[in-house]
mmCIF file of C-alpha atoms in Angstrom:
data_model
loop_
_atom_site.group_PDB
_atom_site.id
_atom_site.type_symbol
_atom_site.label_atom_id
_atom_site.label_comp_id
_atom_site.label_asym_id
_atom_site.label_seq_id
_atom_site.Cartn_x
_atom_site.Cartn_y
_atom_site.Cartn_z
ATOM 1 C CA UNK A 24 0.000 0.000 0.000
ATOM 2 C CA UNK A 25 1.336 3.232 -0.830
ATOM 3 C CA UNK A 26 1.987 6.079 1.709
ATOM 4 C CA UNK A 27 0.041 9.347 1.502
ATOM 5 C CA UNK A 28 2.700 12.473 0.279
ATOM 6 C CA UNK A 29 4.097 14.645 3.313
ATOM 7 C CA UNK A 30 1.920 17.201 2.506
ATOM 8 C CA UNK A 31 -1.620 15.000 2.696
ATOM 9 C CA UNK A 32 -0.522 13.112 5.895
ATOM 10 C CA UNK A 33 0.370 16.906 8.065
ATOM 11 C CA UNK A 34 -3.195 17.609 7.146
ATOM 12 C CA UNK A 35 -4.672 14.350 8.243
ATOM 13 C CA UNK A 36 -2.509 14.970 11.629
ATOM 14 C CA UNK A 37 -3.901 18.699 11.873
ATOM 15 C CA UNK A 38 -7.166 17.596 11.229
ATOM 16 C CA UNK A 39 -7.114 14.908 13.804
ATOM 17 C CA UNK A 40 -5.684 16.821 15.875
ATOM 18 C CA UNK A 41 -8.717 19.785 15.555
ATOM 19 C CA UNK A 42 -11.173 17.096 15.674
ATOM 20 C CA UNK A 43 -9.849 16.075 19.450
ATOM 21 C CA UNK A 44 -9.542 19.543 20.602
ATOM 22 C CA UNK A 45 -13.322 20.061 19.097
ATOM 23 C CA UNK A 46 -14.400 17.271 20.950
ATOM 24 C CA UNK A 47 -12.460 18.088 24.138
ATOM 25 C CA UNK A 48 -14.115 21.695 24.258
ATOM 26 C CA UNK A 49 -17.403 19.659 23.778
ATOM 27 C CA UNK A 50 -17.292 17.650 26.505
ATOM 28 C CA UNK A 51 -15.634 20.049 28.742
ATOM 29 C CA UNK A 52 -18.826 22.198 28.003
ATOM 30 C CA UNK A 53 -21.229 19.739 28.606
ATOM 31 C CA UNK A 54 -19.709 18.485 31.990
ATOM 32 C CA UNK A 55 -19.700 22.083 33.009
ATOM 33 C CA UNK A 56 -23.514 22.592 31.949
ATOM 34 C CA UNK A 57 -24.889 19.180 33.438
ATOM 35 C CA UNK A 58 -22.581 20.460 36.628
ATOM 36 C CA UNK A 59 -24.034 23.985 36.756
ATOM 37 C CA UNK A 60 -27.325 22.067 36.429
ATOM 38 C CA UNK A 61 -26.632 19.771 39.036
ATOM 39 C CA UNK A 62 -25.821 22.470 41.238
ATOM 40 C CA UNK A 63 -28.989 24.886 41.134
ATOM 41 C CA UNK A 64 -31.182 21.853 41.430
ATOM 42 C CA UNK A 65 -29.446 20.354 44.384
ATOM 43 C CA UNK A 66 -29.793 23.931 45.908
ATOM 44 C CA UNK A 67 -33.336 24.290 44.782
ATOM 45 C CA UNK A 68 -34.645 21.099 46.600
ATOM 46 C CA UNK A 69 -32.264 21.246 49.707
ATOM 47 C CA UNK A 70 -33.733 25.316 49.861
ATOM 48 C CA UNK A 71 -37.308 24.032 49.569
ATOM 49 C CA UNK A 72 -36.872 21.735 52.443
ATOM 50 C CA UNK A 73 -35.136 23.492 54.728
ATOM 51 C CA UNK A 74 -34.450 26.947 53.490
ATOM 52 C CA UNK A 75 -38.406 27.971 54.325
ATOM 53 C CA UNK A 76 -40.879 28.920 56.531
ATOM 54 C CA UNK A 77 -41.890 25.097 57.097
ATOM 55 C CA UNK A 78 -37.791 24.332 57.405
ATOM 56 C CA UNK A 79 -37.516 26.921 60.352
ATOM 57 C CA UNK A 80 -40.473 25.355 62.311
ATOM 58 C CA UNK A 81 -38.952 21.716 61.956
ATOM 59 C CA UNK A 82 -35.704 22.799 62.975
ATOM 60 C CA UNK A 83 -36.814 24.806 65.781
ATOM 61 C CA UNK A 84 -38.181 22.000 67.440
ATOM 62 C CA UNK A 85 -34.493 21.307 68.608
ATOM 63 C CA UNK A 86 -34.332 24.919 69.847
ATOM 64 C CA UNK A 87 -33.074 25.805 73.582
ATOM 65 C CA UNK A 88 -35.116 28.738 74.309
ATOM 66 C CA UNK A 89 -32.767 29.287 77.371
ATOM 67 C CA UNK A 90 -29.933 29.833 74.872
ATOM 68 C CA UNK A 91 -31.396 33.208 73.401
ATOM 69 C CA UNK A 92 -32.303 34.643 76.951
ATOM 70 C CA UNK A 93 -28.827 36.024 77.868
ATOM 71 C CA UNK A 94 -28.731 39.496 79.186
ATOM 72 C CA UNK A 95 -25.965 41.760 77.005
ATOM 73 C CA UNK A 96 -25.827 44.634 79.066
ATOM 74 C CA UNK A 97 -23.203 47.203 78.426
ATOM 75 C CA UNK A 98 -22.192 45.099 75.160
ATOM 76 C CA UNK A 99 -21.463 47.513 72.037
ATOM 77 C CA UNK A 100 -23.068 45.624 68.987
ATOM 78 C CA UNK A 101 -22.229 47.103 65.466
ATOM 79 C CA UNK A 102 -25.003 45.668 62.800
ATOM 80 C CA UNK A 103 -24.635 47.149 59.024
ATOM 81 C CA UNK A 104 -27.721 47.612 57.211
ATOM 82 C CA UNK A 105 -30.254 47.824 60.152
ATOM 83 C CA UNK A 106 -32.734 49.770 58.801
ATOM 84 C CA UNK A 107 -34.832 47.354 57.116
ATOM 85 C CA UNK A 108 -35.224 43.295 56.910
ATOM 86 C CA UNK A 109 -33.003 41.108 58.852
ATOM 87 C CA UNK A 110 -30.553 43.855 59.934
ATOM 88 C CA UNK A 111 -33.706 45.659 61.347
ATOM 89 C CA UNK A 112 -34.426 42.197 63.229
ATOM 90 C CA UNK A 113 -30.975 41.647 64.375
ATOM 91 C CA UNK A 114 -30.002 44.881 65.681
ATOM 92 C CA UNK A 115 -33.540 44.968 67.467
ATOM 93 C CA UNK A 116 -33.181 41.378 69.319
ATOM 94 C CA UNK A 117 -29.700 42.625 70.678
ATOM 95 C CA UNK A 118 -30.907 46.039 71.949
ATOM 96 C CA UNK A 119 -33.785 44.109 73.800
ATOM 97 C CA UNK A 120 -31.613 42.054 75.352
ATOM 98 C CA UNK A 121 -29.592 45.059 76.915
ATOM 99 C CA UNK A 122 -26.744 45.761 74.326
ATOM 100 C CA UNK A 123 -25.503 48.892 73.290
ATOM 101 C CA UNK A 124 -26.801 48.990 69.548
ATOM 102 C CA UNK A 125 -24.895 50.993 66.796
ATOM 103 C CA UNK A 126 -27.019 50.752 63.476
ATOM 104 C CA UNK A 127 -24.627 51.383 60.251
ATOM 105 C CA UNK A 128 -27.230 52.939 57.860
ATOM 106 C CA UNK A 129 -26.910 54.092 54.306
ATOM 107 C CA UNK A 130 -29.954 56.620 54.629
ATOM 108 C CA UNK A 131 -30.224 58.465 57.305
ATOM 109 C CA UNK A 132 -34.099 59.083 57.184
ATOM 110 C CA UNK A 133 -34.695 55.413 56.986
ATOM 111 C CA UNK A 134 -32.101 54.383 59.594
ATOM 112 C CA UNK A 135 -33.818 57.351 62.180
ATOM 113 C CA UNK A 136 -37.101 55.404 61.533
ATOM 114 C CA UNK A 137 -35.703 52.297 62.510
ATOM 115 C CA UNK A 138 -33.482 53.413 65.525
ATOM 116 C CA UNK A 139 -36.734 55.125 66.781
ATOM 117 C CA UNK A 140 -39.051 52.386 66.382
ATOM 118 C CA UNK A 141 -36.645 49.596 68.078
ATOM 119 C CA UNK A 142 -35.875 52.463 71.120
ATOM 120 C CA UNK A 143 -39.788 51.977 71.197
ATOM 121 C CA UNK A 144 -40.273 48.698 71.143
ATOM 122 C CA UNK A 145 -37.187 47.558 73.142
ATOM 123 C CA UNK A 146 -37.202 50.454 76.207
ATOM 124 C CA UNK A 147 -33.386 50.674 75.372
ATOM 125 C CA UNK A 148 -32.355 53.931 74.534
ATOM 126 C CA UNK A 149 -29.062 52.903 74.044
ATOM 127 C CA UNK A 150 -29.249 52.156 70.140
ATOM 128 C CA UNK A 151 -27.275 54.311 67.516
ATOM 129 C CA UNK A 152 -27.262 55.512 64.266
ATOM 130 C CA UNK A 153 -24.098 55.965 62.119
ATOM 131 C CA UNK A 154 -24.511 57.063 58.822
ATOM 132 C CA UNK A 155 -22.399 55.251 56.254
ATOM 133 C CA UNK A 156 -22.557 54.069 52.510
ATOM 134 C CA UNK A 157 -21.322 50.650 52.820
ATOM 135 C CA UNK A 158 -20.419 50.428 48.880
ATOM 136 C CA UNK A 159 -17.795 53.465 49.460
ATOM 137 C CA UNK A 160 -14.788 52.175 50.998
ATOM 138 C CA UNK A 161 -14.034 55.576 51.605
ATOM 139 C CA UNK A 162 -17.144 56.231 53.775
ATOM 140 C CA UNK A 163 -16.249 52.922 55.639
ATOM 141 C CA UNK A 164 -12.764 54.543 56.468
ATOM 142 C CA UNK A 165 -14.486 57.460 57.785
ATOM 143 C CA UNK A 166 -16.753 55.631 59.840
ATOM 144 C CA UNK A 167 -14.124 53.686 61.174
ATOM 145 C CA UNK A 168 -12.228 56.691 61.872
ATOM 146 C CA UNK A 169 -14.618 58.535 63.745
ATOM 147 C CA UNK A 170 -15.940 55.511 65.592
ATOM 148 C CA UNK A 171 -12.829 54.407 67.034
ATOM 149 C CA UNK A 172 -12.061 58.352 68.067
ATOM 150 C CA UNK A 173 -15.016 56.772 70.541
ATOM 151 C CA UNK A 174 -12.424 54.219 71.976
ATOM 152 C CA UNK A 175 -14.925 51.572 73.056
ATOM 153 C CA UNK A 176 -14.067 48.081 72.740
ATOM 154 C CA UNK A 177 -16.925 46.585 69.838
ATOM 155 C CA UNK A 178 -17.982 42.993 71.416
ATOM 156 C CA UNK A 179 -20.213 42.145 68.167
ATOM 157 C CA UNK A 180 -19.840 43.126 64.405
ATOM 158 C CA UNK A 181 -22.696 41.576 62.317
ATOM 159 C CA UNK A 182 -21.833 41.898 58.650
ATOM 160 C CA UNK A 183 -25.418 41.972 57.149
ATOM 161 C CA UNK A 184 -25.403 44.926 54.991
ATOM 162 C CA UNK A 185 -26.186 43.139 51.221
ATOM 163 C CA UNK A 186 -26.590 44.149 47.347
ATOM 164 C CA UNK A 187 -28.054 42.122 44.790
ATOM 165 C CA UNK A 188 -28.360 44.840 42.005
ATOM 166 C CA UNK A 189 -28.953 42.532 38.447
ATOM 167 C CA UNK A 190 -27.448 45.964 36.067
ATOM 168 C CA UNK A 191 -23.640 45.970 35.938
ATOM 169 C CA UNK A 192 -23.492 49.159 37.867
ATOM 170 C CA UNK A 193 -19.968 50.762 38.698
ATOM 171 C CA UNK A 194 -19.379 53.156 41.976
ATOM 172 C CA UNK A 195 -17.642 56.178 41.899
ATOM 173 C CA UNK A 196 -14.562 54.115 42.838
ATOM 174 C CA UNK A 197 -14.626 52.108 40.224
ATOM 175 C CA UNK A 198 -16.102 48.918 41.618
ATOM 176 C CA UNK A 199 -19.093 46.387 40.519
ATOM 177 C CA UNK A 200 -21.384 47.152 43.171
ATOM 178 C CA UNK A 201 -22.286 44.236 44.261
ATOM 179 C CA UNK A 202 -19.012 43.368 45.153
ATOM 180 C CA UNK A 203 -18.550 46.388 46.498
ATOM 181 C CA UNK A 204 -21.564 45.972 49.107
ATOM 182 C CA UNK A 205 -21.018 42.748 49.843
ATOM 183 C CA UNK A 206 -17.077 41.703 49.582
ATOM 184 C CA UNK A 207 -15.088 44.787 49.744
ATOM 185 C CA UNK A 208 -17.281 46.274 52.467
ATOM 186 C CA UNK A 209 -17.462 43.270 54.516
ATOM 187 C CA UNK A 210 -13.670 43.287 54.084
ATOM 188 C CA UNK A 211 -12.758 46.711 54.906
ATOM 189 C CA UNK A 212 -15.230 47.017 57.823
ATOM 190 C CA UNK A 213 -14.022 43.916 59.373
ATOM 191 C CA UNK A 214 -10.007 45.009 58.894
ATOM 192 C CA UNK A 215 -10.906 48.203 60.124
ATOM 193 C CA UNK A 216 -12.811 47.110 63.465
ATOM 194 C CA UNK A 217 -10.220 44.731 64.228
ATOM 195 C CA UNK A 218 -8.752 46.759 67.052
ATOM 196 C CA UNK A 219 -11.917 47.549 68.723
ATOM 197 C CA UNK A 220 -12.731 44.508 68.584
ATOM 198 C CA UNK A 221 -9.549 43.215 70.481
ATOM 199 C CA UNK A 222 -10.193 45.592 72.996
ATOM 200 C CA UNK A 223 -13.799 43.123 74.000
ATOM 201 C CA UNK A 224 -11.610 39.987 73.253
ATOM 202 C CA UNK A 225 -12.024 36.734 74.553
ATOM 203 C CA UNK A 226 -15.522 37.488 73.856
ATOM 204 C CA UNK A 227 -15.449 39.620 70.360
ATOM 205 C CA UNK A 228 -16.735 38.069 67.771
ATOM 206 C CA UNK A 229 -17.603 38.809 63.851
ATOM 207 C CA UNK A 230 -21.222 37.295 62.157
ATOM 208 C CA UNK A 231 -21.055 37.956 58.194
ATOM 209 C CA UNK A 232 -24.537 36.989 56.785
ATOM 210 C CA UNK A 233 -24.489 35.031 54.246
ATOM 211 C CA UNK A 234 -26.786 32.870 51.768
ATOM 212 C CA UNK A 235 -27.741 30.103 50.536
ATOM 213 C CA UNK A 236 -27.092 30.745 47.077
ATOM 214 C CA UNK A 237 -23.546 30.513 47.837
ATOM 215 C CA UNK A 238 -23.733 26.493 46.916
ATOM 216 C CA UNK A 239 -24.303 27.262 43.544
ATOM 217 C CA UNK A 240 -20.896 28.431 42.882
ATOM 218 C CA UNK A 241 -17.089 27.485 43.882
ATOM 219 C CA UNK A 242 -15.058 30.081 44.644
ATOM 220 C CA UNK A 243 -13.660 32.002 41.886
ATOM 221 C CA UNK A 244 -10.349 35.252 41.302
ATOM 222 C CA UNK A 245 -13.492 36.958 39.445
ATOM 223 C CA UNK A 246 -14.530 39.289 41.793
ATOM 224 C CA UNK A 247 -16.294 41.841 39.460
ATOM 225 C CA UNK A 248 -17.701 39.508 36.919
ATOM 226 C CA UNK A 249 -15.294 40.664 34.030
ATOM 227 C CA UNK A 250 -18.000 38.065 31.597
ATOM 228 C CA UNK A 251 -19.553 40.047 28.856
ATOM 229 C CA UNK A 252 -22.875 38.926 29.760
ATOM 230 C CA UNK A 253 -23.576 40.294 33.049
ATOM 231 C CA UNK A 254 -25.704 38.138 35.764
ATOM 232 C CA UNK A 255 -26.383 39.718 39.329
ATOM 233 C CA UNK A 256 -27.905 36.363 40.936
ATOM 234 C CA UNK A 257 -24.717 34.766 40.020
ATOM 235 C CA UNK A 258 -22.630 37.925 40.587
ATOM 236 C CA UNK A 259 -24.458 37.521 44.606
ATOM 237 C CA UNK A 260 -23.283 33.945 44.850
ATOM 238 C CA UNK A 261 -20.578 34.693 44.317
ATOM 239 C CA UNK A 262 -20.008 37.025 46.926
ATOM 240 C CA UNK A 263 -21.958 35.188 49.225
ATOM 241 C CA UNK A 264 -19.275 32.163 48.615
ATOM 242 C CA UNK A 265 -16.395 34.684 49.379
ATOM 243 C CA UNK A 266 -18.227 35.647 52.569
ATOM 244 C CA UNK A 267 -18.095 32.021 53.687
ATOM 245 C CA UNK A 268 -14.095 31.267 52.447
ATOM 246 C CA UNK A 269 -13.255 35.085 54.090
ATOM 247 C CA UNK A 270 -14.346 33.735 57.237
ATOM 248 C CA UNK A 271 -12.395 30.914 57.604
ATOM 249 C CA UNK A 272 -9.523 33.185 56.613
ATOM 250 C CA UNK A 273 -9.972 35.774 59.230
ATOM 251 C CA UNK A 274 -10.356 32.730 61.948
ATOM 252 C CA UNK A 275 -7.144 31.659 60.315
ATOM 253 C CA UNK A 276 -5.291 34.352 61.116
ATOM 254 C CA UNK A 277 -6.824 35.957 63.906
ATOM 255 C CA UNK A 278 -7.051 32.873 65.907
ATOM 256 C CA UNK A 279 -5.059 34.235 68.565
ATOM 257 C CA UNK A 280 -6.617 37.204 69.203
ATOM 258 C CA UNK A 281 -9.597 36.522 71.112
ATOM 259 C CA UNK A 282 -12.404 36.955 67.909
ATOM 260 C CA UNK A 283 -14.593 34.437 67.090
ATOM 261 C CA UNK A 284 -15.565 35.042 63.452
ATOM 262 C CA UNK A 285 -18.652 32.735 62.127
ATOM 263 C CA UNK A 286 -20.836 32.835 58.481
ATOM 264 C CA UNK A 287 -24.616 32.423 58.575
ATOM 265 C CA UNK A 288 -27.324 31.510 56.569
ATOM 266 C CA UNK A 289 -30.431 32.979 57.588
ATOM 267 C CA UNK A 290 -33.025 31.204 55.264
ATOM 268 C CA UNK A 291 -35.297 32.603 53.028
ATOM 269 C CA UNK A 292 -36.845 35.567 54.490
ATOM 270 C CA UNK A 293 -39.245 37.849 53.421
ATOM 271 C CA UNK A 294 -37.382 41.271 53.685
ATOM 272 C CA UNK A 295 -37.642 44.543 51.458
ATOM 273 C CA UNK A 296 -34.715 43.180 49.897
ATOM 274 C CA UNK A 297 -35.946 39.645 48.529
ATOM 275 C CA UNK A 298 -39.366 41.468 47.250
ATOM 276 C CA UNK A 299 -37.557 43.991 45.587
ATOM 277 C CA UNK A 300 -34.535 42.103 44.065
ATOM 278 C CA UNK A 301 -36.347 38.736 43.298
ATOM 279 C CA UNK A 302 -39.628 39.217 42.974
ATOM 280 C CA UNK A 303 -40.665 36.141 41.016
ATOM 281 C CA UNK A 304 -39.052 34.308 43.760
ATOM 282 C CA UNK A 305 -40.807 36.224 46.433
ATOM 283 C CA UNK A 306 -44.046 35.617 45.049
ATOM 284 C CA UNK A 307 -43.842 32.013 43.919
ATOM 285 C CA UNK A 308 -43.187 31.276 47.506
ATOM 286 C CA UNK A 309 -45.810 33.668 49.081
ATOM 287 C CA UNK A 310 -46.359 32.104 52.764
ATOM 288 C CA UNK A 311 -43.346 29.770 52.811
ATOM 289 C CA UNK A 312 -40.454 32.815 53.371
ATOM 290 C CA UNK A 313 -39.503 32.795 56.996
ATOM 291 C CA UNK A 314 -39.901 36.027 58.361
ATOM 292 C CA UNK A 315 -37.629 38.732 59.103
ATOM 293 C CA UNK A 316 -37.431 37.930 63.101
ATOM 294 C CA UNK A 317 -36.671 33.864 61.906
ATOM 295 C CA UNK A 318 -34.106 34.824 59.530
ATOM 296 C CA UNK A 319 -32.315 36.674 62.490
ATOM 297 C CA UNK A 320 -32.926 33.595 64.877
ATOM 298 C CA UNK A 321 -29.042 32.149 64.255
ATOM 299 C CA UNK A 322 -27.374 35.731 64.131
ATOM 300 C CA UNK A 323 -28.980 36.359 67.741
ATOM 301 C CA UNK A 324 -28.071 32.779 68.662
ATOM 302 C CA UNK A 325 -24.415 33.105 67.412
ATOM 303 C CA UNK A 326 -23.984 36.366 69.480
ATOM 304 C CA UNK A 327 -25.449 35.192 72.707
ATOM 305 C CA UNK A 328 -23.501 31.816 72.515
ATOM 306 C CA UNK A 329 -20.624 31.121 74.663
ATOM 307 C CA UNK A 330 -17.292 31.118 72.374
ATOM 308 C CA UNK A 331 -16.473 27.278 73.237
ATOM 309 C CA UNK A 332 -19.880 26.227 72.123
ATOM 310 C CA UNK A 333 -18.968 27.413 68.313
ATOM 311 C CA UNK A 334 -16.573 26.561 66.001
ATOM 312 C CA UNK A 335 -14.006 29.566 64.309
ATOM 313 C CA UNK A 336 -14.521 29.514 60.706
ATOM 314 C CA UNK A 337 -17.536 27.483 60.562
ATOM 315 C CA UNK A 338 -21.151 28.446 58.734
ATOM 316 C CA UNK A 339 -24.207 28.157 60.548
ATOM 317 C CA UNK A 340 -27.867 28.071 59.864
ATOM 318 C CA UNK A 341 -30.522 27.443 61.982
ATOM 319 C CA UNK A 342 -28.477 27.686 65.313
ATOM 320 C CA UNK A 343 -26.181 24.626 64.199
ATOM 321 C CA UNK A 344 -23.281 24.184 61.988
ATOM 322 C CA UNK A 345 -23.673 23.421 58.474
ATOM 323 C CA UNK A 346 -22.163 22.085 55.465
ATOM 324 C CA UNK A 347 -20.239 24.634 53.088
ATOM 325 C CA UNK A 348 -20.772 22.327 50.123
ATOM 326 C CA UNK A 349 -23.467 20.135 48.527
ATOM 327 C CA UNK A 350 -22.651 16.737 47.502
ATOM 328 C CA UNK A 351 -21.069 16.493 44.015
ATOM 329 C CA UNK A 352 -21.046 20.261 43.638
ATOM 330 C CA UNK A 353 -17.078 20.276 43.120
ATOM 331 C CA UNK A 354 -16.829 23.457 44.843
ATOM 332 C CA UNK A 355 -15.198 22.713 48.013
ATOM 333 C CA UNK A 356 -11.607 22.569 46.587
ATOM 334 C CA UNK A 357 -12.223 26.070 44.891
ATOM 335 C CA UNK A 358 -11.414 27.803 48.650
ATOM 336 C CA UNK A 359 -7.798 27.131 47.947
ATOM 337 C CA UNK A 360 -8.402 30.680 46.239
ATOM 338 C CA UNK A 361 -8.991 32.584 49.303
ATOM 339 C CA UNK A 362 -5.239 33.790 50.113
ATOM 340 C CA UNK A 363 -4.600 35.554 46.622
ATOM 341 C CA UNK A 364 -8.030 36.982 46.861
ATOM 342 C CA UNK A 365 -7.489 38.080 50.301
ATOM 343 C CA UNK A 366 -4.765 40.013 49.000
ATOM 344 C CA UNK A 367 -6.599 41.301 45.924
ATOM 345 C CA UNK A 368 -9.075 42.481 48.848
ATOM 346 C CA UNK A 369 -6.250 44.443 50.388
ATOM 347 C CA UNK A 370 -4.841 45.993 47.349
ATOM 348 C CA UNK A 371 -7.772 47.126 46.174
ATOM 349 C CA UNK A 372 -9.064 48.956 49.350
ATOM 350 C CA UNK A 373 -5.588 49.893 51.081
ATOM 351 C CA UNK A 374 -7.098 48.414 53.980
ATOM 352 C CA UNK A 375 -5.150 46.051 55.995
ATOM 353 C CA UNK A 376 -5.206 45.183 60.097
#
């Protein structure tokens, strides 16, 4: 049999050769849809049965009441985005229970409301309001600035301050605001309370709120969501997966400084926020959200709780540790990323401890 001429037999080889990579790309596309798939229904069906209304009632069934009755008097609790939802909830379960309240509020009309109502409905006078756009990390730095001129030692930051905004918007600074709300924020107020919180250590301790939607994603160097196509519920999942991997960080490194730092998952709530951001979602499950008290349950757990009872680092939802990861989601190798992000956190807001 003769042999094909140099020429012929270098196309046969590129061909080949195309044909392999085609296929490759093919099936690396079509594990990565039937895994994205996998994902968001795992996360839909585990969210229906215990992310809800219905969830909350099962689960509280193995409630303590006794472990949310703990007097906080003379405790200085910092609680971002209090005017409204879950923040509202939080920050008013602490000041009832005796803590001094500071409310960080982006509008100051709205976050006088609030302060007003839970000095009301609490009989504690002692609740704040500091003014402070949380997607500015230069209003974060003034914030910080003037409330450490206070020198009180900060026993509680709760991280709940969120953005879910489905437009590619950019800030004045230059950032995708959702990240901006919800990673570099989080970041920069955390660094930046650091030292007040020493000052309450053994007993400081940081709650960053997290969600649920976090499952559906790994962990990934993309904070601002540099893809052409622009999606916000993804964009928030991200973040929300940060939230969780930032945590462990911080209990990395802080571990011997007397903070506790813990992620939470509060459920699915009906808040201003949901209604507003996902209102398909809020309607389709009209009745089944938890409301805004429930979704607050495990943040006012988590700061009442002695420090030996929880574990640094870990993610909690309905007042007991939970996974980070559904099975056959690949995404719990993806936290590997967290130390060059953690520096790309730094960088980009000159903030470090």
């Amino acid at each position: 049999m003769g042999e094909f001429p140099p020429q012929k037999t270098q196309k046969l080889q590129e061909t080949s050769v195309s044909v392999r990579l085609e296929l490759h790309l093919s099936v690396g596309a079509l594990t990565m849809f039937l895994l994205k798939a996998w994902r968001q229904t795992a996360f839909g069906i585990y969210g229906y049965l215990n992310f809800t209304k219905s969830g909350f009632i099962e689960h509280s069934k193995q409630f303590k009441p006794e472990d949310t009755q703990t007097r906080i008097e003379g405790k200085n609790c910092i609680v971002t985005g209090a005017n409204s939802g879950i923040g509202f909830a939080t920050a008013e379960g602490l000041a009832s229970r005796g803590a001094n309240v500071y409310m960080v509020c982006r509008n100051k009309e709205r976050g006088e409301a609030a302060q007003s109502k839970i000095q009301s409905n609490t009989g504690n006078q002692n609740v704040h309001l500091e003014v402070c756009d949380l997607s500015s990390v230069s209003d974060i730095k003034s914030f910080a600035s003037q409330f450490s001129s206070k020198d009180v030692p900060v026993h509680i930051l709760v991280n709940n301050a969120g953005l879910l905004e489905h437009n590619r918007i950019t800030t004045s600074e230059g950032f995708e605001s959702n990240f901006s709300v919800n990673v570099l924020g989080t970041y920069a107020m955390t660094e930046l309370m650091l030292p007040l919180l020493e000052k309450a250590a053994p007993d400081a301790r940081v709650i960053t709120v997290s969600s649920g939607g976090m499952y559906t994603t790994p962990l990934t160097k993309d904070l601002q969501f540099s893809e052409e196509n622009f999606n916000g519920v993804q964009q928030y999942s991200r973040n929300k997966r940060v939230q969780v991997a930032l945590t462990e960080k911080w209990a990395e490194i802080n571990k011997n400084k007397g903070i506790g730092f813990y992620s939470m998952h509060p459920g699915w709530a009906e808040t201003p926020g949901v209604a507003t951001s996902l209102p398909t979602f809020s309607k389709a499950l009209s009745g089944k959200l938890r409301t805004k008290e429930e979704g607050a349950d495990t943040i006012i757990w988590l700061a009442l709780q002695p420090k030996e009872k929880l574990v640094p680092g870990s993610f909690y939802f309905d007042r007991a540790e939970a996974p980070k990861h559904l099975m056959f989601a690949a995404t719990s190798g993806s936290h590997a990323l967290i130390d060059p992000i953690f520096e790309s956190l730094k960088s980009l807001s000159s903030v470090s401890a």
